[in-house]
Short mmCIF file of C-alpha atoms in Angstrom, two decimals:
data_model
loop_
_atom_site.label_atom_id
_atom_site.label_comp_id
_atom_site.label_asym_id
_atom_site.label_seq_id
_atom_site.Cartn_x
_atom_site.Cartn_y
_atom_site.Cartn_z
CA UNK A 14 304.47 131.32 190.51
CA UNK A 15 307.12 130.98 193.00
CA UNK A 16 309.24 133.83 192.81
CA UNK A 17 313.07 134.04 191.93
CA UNK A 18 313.82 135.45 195.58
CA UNK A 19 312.01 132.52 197.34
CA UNK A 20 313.37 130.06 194.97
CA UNK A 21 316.86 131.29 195.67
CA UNK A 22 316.18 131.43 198.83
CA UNK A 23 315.31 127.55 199.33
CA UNK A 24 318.07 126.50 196.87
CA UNK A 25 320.52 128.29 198.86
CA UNK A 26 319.37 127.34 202.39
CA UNK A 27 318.80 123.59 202.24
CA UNK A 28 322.17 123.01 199.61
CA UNK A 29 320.27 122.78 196.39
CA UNK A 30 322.76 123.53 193.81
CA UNK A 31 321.17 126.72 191.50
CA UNK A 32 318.23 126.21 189.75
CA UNK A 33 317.90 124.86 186.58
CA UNK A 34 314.91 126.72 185.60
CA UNK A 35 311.56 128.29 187.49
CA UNK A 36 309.91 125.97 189.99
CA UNK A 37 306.80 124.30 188.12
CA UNK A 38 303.18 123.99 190.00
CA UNK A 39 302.67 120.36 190.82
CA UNK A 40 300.29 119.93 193.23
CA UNK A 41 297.63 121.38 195.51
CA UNK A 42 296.74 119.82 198.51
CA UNK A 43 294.80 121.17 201.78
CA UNK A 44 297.71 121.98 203.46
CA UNK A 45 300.01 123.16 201.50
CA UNK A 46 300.57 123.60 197.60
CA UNK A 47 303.47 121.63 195.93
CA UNK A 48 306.54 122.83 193.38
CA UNK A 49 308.68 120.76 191.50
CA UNK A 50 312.24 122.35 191.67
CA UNK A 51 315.20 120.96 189.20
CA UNK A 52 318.72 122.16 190.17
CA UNK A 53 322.27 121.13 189.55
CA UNK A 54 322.12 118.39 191.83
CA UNK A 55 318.61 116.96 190.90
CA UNK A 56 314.83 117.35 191.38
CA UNK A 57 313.53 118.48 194.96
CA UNK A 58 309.48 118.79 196.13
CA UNK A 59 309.42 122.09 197.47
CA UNK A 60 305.91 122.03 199.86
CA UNK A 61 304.50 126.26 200.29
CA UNK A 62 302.62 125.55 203.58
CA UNK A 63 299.49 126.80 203.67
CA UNK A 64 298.88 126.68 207.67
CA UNK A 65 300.96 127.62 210.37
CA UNK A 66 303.93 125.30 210.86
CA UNK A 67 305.99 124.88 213.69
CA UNK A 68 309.58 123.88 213.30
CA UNK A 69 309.56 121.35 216.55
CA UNK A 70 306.80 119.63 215.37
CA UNK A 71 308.35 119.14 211.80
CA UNK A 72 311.24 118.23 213.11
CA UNK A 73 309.12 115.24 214.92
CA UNK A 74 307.58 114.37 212.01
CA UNK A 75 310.75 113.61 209.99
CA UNK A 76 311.99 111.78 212.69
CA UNK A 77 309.10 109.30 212.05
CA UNK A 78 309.69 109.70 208.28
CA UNK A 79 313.21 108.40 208.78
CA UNK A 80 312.60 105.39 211.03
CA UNK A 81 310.25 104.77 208.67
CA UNK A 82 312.39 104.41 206.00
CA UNK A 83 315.52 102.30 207.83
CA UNK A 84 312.33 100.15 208.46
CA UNK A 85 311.66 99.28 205.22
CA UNK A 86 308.69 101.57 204.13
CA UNK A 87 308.96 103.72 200.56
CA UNK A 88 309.03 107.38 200.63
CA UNK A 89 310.58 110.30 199.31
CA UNK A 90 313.21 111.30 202.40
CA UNK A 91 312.73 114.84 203.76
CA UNK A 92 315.65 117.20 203.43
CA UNK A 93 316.86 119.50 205.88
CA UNK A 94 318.75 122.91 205.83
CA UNK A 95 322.39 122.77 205.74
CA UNK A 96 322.06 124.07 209.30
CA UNK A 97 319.59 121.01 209.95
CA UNK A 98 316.53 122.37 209.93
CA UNK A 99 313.45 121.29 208.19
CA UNK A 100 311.35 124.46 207.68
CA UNK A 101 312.16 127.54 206.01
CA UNK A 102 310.41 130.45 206.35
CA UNK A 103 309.55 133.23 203.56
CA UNK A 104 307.86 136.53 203.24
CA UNK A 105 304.61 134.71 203.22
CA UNK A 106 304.72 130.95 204.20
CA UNK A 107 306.42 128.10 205.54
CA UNK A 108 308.76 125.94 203.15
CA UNK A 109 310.47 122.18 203.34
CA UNK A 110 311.74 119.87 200.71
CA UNK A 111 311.82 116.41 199.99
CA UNK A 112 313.43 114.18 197.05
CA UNK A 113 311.28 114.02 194.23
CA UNK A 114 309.19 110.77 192.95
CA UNK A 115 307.74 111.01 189.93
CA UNK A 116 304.26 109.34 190.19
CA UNK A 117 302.26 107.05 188.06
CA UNK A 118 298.73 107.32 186.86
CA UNK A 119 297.45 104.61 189.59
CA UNK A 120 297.33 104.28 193.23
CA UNK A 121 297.56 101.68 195.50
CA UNK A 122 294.67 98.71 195.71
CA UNK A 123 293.51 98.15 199.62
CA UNK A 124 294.98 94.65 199.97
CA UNK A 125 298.55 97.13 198.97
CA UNK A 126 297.16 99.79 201.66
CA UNK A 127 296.10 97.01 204.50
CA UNK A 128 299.86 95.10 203.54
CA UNK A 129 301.56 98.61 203.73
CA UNK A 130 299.76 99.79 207.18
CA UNK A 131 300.80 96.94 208.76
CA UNK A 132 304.54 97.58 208.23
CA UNK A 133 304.08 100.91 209.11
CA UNK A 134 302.51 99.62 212.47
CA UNK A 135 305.50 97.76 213.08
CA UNK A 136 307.96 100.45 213.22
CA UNK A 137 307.11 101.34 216.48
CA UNK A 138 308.29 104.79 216.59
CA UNK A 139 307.95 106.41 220.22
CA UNK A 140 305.06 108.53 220.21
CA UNK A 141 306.12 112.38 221.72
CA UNK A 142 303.61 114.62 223.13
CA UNK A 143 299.32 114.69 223.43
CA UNK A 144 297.26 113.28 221.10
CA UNK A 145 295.77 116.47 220.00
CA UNK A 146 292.19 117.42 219.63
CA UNK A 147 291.81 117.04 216.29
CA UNK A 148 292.36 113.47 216.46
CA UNK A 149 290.80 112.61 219.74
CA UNK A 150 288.00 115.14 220.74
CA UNK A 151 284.52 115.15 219.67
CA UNK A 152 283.18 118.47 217.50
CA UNK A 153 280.39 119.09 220.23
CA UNK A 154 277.12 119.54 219.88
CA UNK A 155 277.31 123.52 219.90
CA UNK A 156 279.68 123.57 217.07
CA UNK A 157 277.59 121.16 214.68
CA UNK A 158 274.49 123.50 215.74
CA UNK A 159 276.58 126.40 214.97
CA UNK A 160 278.02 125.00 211.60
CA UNK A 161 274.70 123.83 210.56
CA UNK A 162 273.00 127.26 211.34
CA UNK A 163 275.35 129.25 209.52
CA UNK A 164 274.87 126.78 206.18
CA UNK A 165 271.30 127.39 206.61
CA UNK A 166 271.18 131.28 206.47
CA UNK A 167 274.05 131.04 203.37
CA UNK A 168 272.00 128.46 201.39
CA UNK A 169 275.15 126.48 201.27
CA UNK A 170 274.31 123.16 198.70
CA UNK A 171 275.47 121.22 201.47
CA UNK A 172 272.80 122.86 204.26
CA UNK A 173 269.94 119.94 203.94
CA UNK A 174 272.23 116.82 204.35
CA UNK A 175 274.08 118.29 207.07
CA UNK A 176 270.75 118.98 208.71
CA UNK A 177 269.37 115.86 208.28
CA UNK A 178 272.44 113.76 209.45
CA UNK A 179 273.04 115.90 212.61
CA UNK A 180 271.12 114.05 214.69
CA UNK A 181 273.61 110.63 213.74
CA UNK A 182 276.79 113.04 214.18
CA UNK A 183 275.56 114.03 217.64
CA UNK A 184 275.20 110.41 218.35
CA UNK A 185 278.30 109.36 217.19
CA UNK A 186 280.56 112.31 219.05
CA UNK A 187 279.39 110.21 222.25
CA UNK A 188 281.83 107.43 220.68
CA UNK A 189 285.11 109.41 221.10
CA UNK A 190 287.41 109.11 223.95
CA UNK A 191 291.20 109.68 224.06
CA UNK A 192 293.12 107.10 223.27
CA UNK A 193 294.64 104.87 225.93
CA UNK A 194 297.90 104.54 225.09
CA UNK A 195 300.03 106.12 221.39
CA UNK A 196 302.61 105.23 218.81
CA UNK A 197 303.66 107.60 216.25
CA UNK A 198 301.22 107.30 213.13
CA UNK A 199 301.23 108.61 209.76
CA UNK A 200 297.60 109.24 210.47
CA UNK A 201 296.75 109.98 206.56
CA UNK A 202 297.01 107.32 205.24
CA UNK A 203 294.43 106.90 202.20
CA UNK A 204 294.27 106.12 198.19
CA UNK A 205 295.53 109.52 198.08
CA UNK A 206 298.74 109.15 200.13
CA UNK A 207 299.96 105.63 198.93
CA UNK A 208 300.70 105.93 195.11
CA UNK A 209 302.52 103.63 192.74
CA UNK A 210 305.71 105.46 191.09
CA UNK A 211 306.26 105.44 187.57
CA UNK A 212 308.18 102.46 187.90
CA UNK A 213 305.43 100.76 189.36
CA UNK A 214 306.20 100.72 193.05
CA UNK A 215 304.79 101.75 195.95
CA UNK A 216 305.47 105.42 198.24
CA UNK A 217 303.94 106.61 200.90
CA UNK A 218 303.37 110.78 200.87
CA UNK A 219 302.00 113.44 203.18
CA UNK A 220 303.91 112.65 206.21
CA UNK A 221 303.05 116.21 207.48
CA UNK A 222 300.25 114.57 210.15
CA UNK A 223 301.97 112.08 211.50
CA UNK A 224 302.28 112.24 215.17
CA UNK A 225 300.71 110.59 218.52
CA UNK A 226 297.39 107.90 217.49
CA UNK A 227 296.53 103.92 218.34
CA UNK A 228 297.64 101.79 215.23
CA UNK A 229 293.72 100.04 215.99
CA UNK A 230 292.26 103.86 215.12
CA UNK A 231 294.04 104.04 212.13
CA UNK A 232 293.26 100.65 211.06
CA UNK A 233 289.57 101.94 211.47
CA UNK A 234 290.05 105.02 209.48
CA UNK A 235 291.32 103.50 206.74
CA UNK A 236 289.20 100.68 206.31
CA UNK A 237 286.29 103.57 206.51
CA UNK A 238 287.48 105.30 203.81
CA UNK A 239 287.98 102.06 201.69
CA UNK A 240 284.72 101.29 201.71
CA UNK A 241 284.01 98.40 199.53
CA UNK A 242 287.91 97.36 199.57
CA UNK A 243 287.54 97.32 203.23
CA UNK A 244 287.52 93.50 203.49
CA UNK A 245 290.63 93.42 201.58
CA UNK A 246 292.66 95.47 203.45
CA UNK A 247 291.62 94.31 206.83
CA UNK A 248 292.31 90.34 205.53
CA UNK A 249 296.01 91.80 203.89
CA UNK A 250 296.82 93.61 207.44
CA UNK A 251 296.21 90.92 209.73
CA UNK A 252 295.14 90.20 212.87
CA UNK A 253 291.71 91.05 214.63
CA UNK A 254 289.53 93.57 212.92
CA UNK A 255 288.67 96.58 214.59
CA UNK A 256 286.14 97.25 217.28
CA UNK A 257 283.50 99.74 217.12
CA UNK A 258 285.67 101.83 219.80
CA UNK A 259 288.47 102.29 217.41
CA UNK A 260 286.90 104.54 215.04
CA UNK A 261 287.21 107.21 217.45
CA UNK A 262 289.95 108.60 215.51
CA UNK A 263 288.20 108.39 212.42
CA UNK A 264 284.63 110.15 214.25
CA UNK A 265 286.87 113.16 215.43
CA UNK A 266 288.64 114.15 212.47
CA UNK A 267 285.49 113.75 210.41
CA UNK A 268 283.77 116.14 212.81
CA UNK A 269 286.66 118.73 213.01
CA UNK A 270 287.00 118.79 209.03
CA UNK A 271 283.37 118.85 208.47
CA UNK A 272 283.73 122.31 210.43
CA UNK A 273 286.87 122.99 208.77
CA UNK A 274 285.63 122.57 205.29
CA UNK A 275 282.03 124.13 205.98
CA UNK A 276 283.83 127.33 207.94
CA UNK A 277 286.01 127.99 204.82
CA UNK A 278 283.56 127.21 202.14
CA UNK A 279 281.35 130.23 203.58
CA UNK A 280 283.95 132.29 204.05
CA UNK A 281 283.88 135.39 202.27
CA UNK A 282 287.09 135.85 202.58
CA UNK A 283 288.75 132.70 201.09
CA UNK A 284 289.78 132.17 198.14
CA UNK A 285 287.44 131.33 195.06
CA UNK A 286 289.57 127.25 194.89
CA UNK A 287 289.65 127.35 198.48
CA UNK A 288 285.73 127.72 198.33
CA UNK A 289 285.03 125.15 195.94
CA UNK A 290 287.51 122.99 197.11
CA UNK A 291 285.75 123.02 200.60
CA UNK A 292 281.97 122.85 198.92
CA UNK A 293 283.20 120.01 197.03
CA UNK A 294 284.95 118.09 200.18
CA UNK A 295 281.59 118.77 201.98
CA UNK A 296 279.41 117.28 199.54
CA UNK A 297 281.63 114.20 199.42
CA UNK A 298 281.36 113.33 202.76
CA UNK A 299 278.23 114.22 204.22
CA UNK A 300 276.98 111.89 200.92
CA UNK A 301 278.86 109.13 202.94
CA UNK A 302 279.02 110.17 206.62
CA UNK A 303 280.44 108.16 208.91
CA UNK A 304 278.01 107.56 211.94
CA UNK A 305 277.18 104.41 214.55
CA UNK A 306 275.08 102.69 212.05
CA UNK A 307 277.64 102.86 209.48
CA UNK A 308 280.36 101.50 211.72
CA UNK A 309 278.39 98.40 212.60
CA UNK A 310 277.70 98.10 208.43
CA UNK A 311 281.38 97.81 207.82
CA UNK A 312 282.41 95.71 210.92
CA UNK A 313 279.68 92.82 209.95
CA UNK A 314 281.34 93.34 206.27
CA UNK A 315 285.23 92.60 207.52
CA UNK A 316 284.59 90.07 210.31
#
């Protein structure tokens, strides 16, 4: 439950109006969880980080959120303190607010996602700082060892497929370099992110990782994590398909959550969800990892 001092607390500083009633638990995601918050002057997405969040770099990202949205492109528009600020900060986590959507049961089809990159793509929006590891560093070869060593001694589920695939992700961390030159990207965008509203249309969510990234790379990603609607999107965004370079976005954010996920699903200390959240997310893709071989499976699929 959010509590009445937090939720007063976020009415009063971003301008709410008073709450109608108690915030109600919408949605968990891996970075934050998600409240739906009705006041006197309507219904608000309150987001409980669940990382550290600085307020300069969520002030960047809402800059992209609102080009975004003069340009054409569907989402729920961030709101900002009445001081203009976008974060908040409680007794024990980070706090912004956007307008509410309410969502339908389906999501978007990849000829919708392809269609929907592209515009994105076109905004342009002036990329501001590094590309940051995450995004543009391999995991190295001491950190898979590491990762896959510690599995091993748990007798994590996930221990024999990472074993047997390391060989393929040490391979494919040789395909990362930085990027040579950056717009501003959502970077996340997935069947998750682009959802149809319950009137049917489309909105783009999850702006919190936007920043510095090639629109090629994220082309790559996504067609990746289409998999079989690859061909589709590719054909609906136009243009030359990737190269096998471009997935180097795609190959470092694979290795840095397969150590992200793995870390916190042996970690004694986490949180029972947060555990089989991360066991579950591990599973999932090392069933599907994406490695050299792979790439040049999906490029012969979408040229």
């Amino acid at each position: 439950m959010m509590s009445t001092e937090v939720t007063a607390m976020v009415t009063m500083r971003y301008g709410l109006g008073p709450a109608a009633k108690p915030p109600v638990y919408a949605a968990r995601g891996e970075l934050g969880r998600i409240w739906r918050l009705d006041t006197d002057r309507g219904t608000w997405a309150v987001k409980e980080a669940l990382v550290p969040v600085a307020e300069a770099a969520a002030d960047d990202d809402v800059a992209f959120q609102v080009a975004a949205a003069a340009a054409g492109i569907p989402l729920p528009l961030p709101v900002r303190t009445t001081n203009g600020c976008v974060t908040v900060r409680g007794p024990e986590a980070v706090f912004r607010v956007y307008e509410w959507v309410d969502l339908g049961p389906t999501g978007a089809d990849p000829a919708d996602l392809g269609a929907l990159l592209a515009r994105l793509h076109r905004v342009g929006h002036p990329a501001r700082g590094p590309v940051v590891e995450w995004f543009a560093a391999p995991l190295g070869r001491e950190r898979w060892q590491a990762l896959a060593a510690s599995a091993r001694a748990a007798g994590a589920s996930w221990s024999a497929p990472l074993e047997a695939h390391l060989g393929a992700l040490f391979d494919a961390d040789a395909l990362i370099r930085p990027p040579d030159r950056a717009t501003t990207c959502h970077r996340d965008v997935n069947t998750e992110n682009v959802r149809r509203t319950a009137a049917g249309a489309l909105v783009v969510l999850d702006w919190e990782n936007s920043g510095p990234a090639q629109p090629e790379w994220e082309l790559a990603a996504l067609l990746w994590d289409l998999g079989d609607g690859a061909k589709a999107a590719a054909a609906a965004y136009g243009g030359p398909p990737p190269e096998r370079d471009d997935f180097a976005m795609a190959l470092a954010v694979q290795g840095h959550l397969l150590d992200f996920y793995g870390r916190r699903a042996l970690d004694p200390a986490a949180t029972e969800e947060d555990r089989t959240r991360a066991t579950a997310r591990m599973e999932a893709m090392l069933a599907r990892p994406l490695t050299a071989d792979a790439i040049v499976r999906l490029l012969d699929e979408v040229r």
